[in-house]
Each structure stands twice: as C-alpha cells, then as structure tokens.
Coordinates of C-alpha atoms in Angstrom, one line a residue:
X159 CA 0.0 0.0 0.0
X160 CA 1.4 3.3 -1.3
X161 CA 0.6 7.1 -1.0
X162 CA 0.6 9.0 -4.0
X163 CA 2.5 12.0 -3.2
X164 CA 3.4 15.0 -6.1
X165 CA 6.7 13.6 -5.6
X166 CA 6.0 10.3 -6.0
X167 CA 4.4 7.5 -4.2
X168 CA 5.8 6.7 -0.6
X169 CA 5.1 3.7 2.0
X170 CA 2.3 4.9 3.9
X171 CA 4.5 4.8 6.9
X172 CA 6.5 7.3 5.5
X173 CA 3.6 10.0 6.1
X174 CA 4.7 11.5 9.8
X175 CA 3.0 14.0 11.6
X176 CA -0.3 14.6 9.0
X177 CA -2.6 17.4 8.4
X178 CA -5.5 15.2 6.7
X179 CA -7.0 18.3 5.0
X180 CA -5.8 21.1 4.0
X181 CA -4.8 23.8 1.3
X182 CA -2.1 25.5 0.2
X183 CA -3.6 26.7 -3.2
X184 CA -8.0 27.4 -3.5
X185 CA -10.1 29.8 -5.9
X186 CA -13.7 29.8 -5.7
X187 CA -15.7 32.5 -6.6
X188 CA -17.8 32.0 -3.7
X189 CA -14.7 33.6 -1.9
X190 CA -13.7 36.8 -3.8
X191 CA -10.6 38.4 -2.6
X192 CA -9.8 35.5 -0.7
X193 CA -7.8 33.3 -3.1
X194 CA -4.6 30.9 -1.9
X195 CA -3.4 31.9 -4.8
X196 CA 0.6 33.0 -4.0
X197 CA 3.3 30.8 -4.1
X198 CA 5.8 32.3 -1.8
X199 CA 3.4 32.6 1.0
X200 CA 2.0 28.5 0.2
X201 CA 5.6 28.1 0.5
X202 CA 5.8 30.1 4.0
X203 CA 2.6 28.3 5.3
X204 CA 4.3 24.7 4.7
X205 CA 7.2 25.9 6.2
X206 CA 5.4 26.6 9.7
X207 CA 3.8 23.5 9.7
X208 CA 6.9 21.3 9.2
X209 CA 8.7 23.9 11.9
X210 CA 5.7 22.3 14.2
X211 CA 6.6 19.3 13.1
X212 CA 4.6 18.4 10.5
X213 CA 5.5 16.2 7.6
X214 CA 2.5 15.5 5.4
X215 CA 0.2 18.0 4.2
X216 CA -3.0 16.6 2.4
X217 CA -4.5 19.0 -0.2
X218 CA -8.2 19.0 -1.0
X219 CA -8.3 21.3 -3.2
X220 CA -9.9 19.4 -6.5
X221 CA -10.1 20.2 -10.6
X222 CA -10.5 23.9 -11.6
X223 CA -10.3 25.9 -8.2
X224 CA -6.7 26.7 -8.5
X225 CA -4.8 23.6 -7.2
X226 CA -1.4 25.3 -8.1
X227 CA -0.1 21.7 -9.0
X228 CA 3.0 23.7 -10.9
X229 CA 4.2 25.0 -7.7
X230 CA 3.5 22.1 -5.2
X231 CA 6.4 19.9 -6.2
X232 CA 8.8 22.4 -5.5
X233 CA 7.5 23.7 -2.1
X234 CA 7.1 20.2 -0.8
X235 CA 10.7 20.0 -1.6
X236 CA 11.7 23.6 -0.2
X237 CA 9.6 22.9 3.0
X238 CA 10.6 19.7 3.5
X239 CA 6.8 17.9 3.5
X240 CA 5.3 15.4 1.7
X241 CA 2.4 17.0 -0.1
X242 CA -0.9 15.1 -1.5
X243 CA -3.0 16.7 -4.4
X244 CA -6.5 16.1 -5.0
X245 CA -8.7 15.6 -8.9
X246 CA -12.0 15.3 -8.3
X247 CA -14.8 18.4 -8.4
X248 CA -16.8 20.4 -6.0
X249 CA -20.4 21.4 -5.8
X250 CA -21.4 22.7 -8.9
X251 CA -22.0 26.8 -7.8
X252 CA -18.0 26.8 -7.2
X253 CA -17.6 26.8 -10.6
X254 CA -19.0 29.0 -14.3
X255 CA -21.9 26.7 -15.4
X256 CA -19.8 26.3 -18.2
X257 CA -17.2 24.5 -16.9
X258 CA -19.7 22.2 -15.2
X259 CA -21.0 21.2 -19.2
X260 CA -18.0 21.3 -20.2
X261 CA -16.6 18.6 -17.2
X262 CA -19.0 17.1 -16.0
X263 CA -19.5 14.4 -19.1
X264 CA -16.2 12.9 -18.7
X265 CA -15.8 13.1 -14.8
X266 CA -14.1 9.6 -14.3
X267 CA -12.1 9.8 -17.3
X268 CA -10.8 13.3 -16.1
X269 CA -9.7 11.7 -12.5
X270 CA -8.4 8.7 -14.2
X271 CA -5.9 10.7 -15.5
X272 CA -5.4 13.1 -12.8
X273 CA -4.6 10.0 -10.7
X274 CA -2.4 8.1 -13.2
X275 CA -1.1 10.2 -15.9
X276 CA -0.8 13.9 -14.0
X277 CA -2.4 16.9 -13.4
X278 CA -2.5 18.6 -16.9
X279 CA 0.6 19.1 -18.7
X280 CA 2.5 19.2 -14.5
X281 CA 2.9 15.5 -14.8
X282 CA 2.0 16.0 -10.6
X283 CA -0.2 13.5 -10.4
X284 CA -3.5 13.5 -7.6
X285 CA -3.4 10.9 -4.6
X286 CA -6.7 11.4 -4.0
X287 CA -10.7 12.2 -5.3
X288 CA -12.2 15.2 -3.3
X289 CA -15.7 15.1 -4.1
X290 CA -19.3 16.7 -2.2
X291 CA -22.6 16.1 -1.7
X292 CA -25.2 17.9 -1.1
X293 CA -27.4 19.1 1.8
X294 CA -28.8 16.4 4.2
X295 CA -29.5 14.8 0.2
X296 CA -27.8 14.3 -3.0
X297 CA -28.8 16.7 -5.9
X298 CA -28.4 15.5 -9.6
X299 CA -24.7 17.0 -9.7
X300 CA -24.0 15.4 -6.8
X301 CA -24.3 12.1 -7.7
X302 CA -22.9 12.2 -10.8
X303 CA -19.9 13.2 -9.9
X304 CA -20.0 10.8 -6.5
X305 CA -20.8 7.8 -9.1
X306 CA -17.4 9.0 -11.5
X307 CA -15.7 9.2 -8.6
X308 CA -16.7 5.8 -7.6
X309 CA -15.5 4.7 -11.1
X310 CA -12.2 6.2 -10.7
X311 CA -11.6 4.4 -7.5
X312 CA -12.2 1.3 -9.0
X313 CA -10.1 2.3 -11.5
X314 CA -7.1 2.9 -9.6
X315 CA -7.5 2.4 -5.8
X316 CA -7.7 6.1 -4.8
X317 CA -9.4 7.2 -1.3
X318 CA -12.6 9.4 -2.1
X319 CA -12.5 12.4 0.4
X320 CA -15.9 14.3 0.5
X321 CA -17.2 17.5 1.2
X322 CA -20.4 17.1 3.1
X323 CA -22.1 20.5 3.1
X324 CA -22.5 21.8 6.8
X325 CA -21.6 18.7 7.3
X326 CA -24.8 16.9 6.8
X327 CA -25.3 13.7 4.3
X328 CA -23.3 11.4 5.6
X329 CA -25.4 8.7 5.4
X330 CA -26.6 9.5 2.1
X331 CA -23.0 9.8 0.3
X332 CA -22.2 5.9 2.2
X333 CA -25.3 4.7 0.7
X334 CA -24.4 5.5 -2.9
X335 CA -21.1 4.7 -2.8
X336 CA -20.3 1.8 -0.7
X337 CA -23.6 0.7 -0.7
X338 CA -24.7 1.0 -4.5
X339 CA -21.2 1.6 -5.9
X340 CA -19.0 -1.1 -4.2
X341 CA -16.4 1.5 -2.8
X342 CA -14.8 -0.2 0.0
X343 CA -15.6 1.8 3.3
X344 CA -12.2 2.4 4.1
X345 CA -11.3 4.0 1.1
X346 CA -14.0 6.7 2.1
X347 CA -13.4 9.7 4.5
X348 CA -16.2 11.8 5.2
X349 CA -15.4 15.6 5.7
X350 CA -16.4 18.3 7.7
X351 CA -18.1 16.1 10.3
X352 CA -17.4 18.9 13.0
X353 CA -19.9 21.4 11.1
X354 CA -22.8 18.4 11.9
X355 CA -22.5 17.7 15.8
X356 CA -24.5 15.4 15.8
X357 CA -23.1 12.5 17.9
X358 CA -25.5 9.5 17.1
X359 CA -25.1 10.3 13.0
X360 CA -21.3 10.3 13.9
X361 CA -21.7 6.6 15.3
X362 CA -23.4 5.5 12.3
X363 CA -21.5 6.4 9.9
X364 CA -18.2 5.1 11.8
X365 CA -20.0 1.7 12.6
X366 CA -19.8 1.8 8.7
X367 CA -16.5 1.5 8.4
X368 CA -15.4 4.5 6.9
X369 CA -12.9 7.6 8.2
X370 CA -14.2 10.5 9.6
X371 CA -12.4 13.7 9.5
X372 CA -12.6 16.9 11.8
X373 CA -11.2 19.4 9.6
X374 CA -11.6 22.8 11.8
X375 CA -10.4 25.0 13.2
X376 CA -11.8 26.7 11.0
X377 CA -12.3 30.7 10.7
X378 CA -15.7 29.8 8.8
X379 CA -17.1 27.4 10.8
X380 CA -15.5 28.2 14.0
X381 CA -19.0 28.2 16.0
X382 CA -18.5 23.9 15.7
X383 CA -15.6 24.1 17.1
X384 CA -16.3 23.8 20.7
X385 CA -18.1 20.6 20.4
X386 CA -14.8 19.0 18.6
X387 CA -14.2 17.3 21.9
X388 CA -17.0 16.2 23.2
X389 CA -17.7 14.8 19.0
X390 CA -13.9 13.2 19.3
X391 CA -14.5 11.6 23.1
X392 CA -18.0 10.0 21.8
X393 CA -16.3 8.0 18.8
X394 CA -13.0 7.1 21.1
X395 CA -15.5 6.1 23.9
X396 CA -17.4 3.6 21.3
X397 CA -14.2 1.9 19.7
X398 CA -13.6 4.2 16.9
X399 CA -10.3 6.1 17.8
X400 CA -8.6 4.2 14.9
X401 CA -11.5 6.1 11.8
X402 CA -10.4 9.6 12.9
X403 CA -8.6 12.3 11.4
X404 CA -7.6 16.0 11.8
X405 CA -6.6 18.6 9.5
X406 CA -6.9 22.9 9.7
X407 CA -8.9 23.3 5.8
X408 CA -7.5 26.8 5.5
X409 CA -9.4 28.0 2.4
X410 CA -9.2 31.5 2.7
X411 CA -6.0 33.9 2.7
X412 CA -7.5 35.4 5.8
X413 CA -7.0 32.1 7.9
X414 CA -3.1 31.7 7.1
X415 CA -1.3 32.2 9.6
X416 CA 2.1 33.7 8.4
X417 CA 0.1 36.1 5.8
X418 CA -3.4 36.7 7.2
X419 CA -5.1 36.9 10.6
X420 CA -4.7 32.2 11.3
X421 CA -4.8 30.3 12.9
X422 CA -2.9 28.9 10.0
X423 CA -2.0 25.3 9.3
X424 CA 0.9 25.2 12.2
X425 CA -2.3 25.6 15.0
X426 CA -3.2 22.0 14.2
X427 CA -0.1 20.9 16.2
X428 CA 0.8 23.9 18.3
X429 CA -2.6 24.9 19.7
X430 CA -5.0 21.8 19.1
X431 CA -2.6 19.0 19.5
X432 CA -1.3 19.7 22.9
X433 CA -5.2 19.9 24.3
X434 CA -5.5 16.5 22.6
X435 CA -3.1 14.9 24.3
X436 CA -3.9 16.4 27.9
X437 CA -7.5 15.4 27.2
X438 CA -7.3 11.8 25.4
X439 CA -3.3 11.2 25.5
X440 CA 0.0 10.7 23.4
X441 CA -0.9 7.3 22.2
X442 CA -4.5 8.7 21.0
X443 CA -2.7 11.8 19.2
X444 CA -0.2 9.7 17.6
X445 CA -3.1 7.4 15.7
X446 CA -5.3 11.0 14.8
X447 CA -2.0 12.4 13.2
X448 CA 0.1 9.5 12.4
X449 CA -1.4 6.1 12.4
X450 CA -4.9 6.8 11.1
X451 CA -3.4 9.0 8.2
X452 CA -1.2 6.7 7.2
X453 CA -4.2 3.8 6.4
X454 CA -6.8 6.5 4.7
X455 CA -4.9 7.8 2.3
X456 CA -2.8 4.4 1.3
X457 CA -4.1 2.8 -1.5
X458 CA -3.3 -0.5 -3.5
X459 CA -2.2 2.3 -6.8
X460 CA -3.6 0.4 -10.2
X461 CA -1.7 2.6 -13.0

C-alpha cells in the first residue's frame, strides 16, 4: 500500500505528523478576494507547519479551483513535506456553469488521469478524489460526480474524500457509494463532520467502516468548534479512535497564519494538538495524526 505523493508514491508509513485536510492553493468565486493563490506565502505556510513538526500536508483542493499543482512539487521539496494533491470536483456553484457542461460528461475519465497520468501538462499527479454532496441529500450534480468518482476508484484504488455541506449527508453519500457503488468503506473519508455535531449520525457512519475527518479550526465554521471534543470523546469512547482524522482546511488567505489573521496550518499541532493529548493522550494523538493518516490515504495504486 502506497501514498501517492506530487513527488512520488511513498510507503504509507512514511507519512509522519499529517494534516489530513488542507490547502495550500484554493479559488472559488464563492470567496472573492480570498484566493490561496501566492506561491511564496503557500511556500511560508508549509514551512510553519513542518517547523511544528509536520510532515504530510493533504490538499483537498480538487479540478478547476486553482490547485497550483506547478508549484507544489517544488514547495514540498523547499519545505521539507510530503504534499498530497486532489482531482475530483466540487459542488457545482463553485464553478462557471460552463465548466460544469464542459466537465462534467467525462468526470471519471478526467480523474483517471489526474490519478495516473498527471495533473495537466505538470505530470503531478493526484493521490486522492475530493468530491461533495449535497445538503442532508444528493442533488443531480452530486451524484454524478459521486458515481465517477466511484469509477475512478475502481479504477485505480484512490481514497474518495468528501465534502459534506454543513456537514450533513453522511449517510446518504455511504449509501451511494459503498452501498450501491461497491467503494470499499475504508477508502472513504467523510469531511467536515465537525460542522454536523450530531453524535448519534457520527456513530453510524463510523459503525460503517469509513474515516471520519474533523477538519476545523476553521475561521468559517468556527461556531463547531467547541463541540470537537465532546464529538472526538464520543467515537473514542465507542471503539472508533482508529477512523479519525484531523486537518486545519485553511481555504481562505485570511485564515493563514504567516500572511493573514490564522490560525494557520501550524495551530493544528501547536494549539489543538497539545489539548489533545492532555485530554485523550499521546498514544490517542499519535493514531489521529500519524497512524490513522497513514491507512486513509494508502491505496493498492492500479496505473
């Protein structure tokens, strides 16, 4: 089992000290004059984080909202961190409705290649398929591209990581695609569980097999983030400390922390971390940042 890094694939024990989701590069329009757009302060961003002691960044960031895949080789080398880069797409009002028409017919193919080939002419290729959902249900967009990204795992191996909007819809994305589509639970890692506090739906979904990531702080959603604990203590207390994950999804230039107002990626290890281990341990931060990683984003790599 490998990790498809954009400088190669890597043992998945190679992966360190992980932030599970992240971004170094995003453009939506849904966020004007807040692109991650700038290369030297990507760079600066990476650098704090392995300066914490991070090794592994995972980027989310999926086709046409500025992944910067040109740049990512050479700040994962600069910085010293793995990096992981996404294909996959996003709910359809991140994008002109013309790029939706234009995309959204060859879906799998497009990942496919993304995954195997490279990321345009970069020759970076993705590790992994960030998709969403919808809102507590699956809208027509949502599905398609949930079924192509089914496809492309099939195709390849690649973990699916999706959006859930306010984090609601678990259930309804693990129907479709483990359920209908055959994706292995495993390879799944639900998103943005934090913004859905909802302890009981959290148990479900993890009695399902699949990961579930926490991916605040975050400045958008930062009104969750007081219930992160009580949402982590809940799945450890039921037997599920192995399906979590952690990561800062900095999406805005506001939250960076060497460039904007942070908490920036680094506050994963230097401000959450520590109250981790006081609250649940070493041995329980070590599997949320090392160990848990390490299994949901390996894959068996066909091509």
């Amino acid at each position: 089992m490998k990790v498809r890094t954009v400088l190669g694939d890597l043992s998945a024990g190679e992966l360190g000290v992980t932030d599970s989701h992240d971004h170094l590069f995003f453009r939506s329009a849904l966020l004007p004059g807040q692109e991650l757009d700038d290369p030297e302060a990507a760079l600066q961003e990476a650098k704090d984080f392995a300066a914490a002691g991070g090794r592994t960044i995972v980027q989310w960031t999926p086709y046409g909202l500025g992944r910067g895949a040109e740049w990512l080789p050479e700040i994962a080398k600069s910085a010293g961190v793995h990096v992981v880069a996404a294909t996959g797409f996003h709910r359809a009002d991140h994008y002109a409705a013309e790029v939706v028409a234009e995309v959204r017919p060859r879906l799998a193919e497009l990942f496919v290649r993304e995954l195997t080939d490279g990321i345009g002419d970069t020759g970076v290729k993705a590790g992994m398929i960030k998709v969403a959902g919808g809102f507590h249900v699956l809208d027509a967009h949502a599905r398609e591209v949930l079924i192509a990204a089914a496809e492309a795992h099939h195709a390849t191996g690649a973990p699916i990581g999706i959006h859930h909007e306010l984090g609601s819809g678990a259930d309804a994305v693990l129907e479709l695609l483990v359920d209908d589509r055959g994706v292995p639970p495993t390879s799944v890692i639900l998103g943005h569980l934090n913004r859905f506090p909802d302890h009981e739906l959290h148990l479900e979904v993890a009695a399902r097999g699949a990961f579930l990531a926490f991916d605040g702080p975050s400045r958008a959603n930062n009104a969750t983030d007081p219930h992160l604990f009580e949402c982590l203590g809940a799945l450890v207390d039921a037997g599920y400390a192995g399906q979590l994950l952690l990561g800062g999804d900095t999406t805005t230039a506001k939250a960076r922390g060497a460039t904007g107002e942070g908490p920036g990626m680094p506050y994963l290890l230097t401000g959450l971390r520590p109250r981790l281990i006081r609250r649940f341990g070493e041995e329980f931060a070590a599997d949320m940042f090392v160990a848990n990683p390490a299994r949901a984003f390996a894959a068996p790599w066909a091509g």
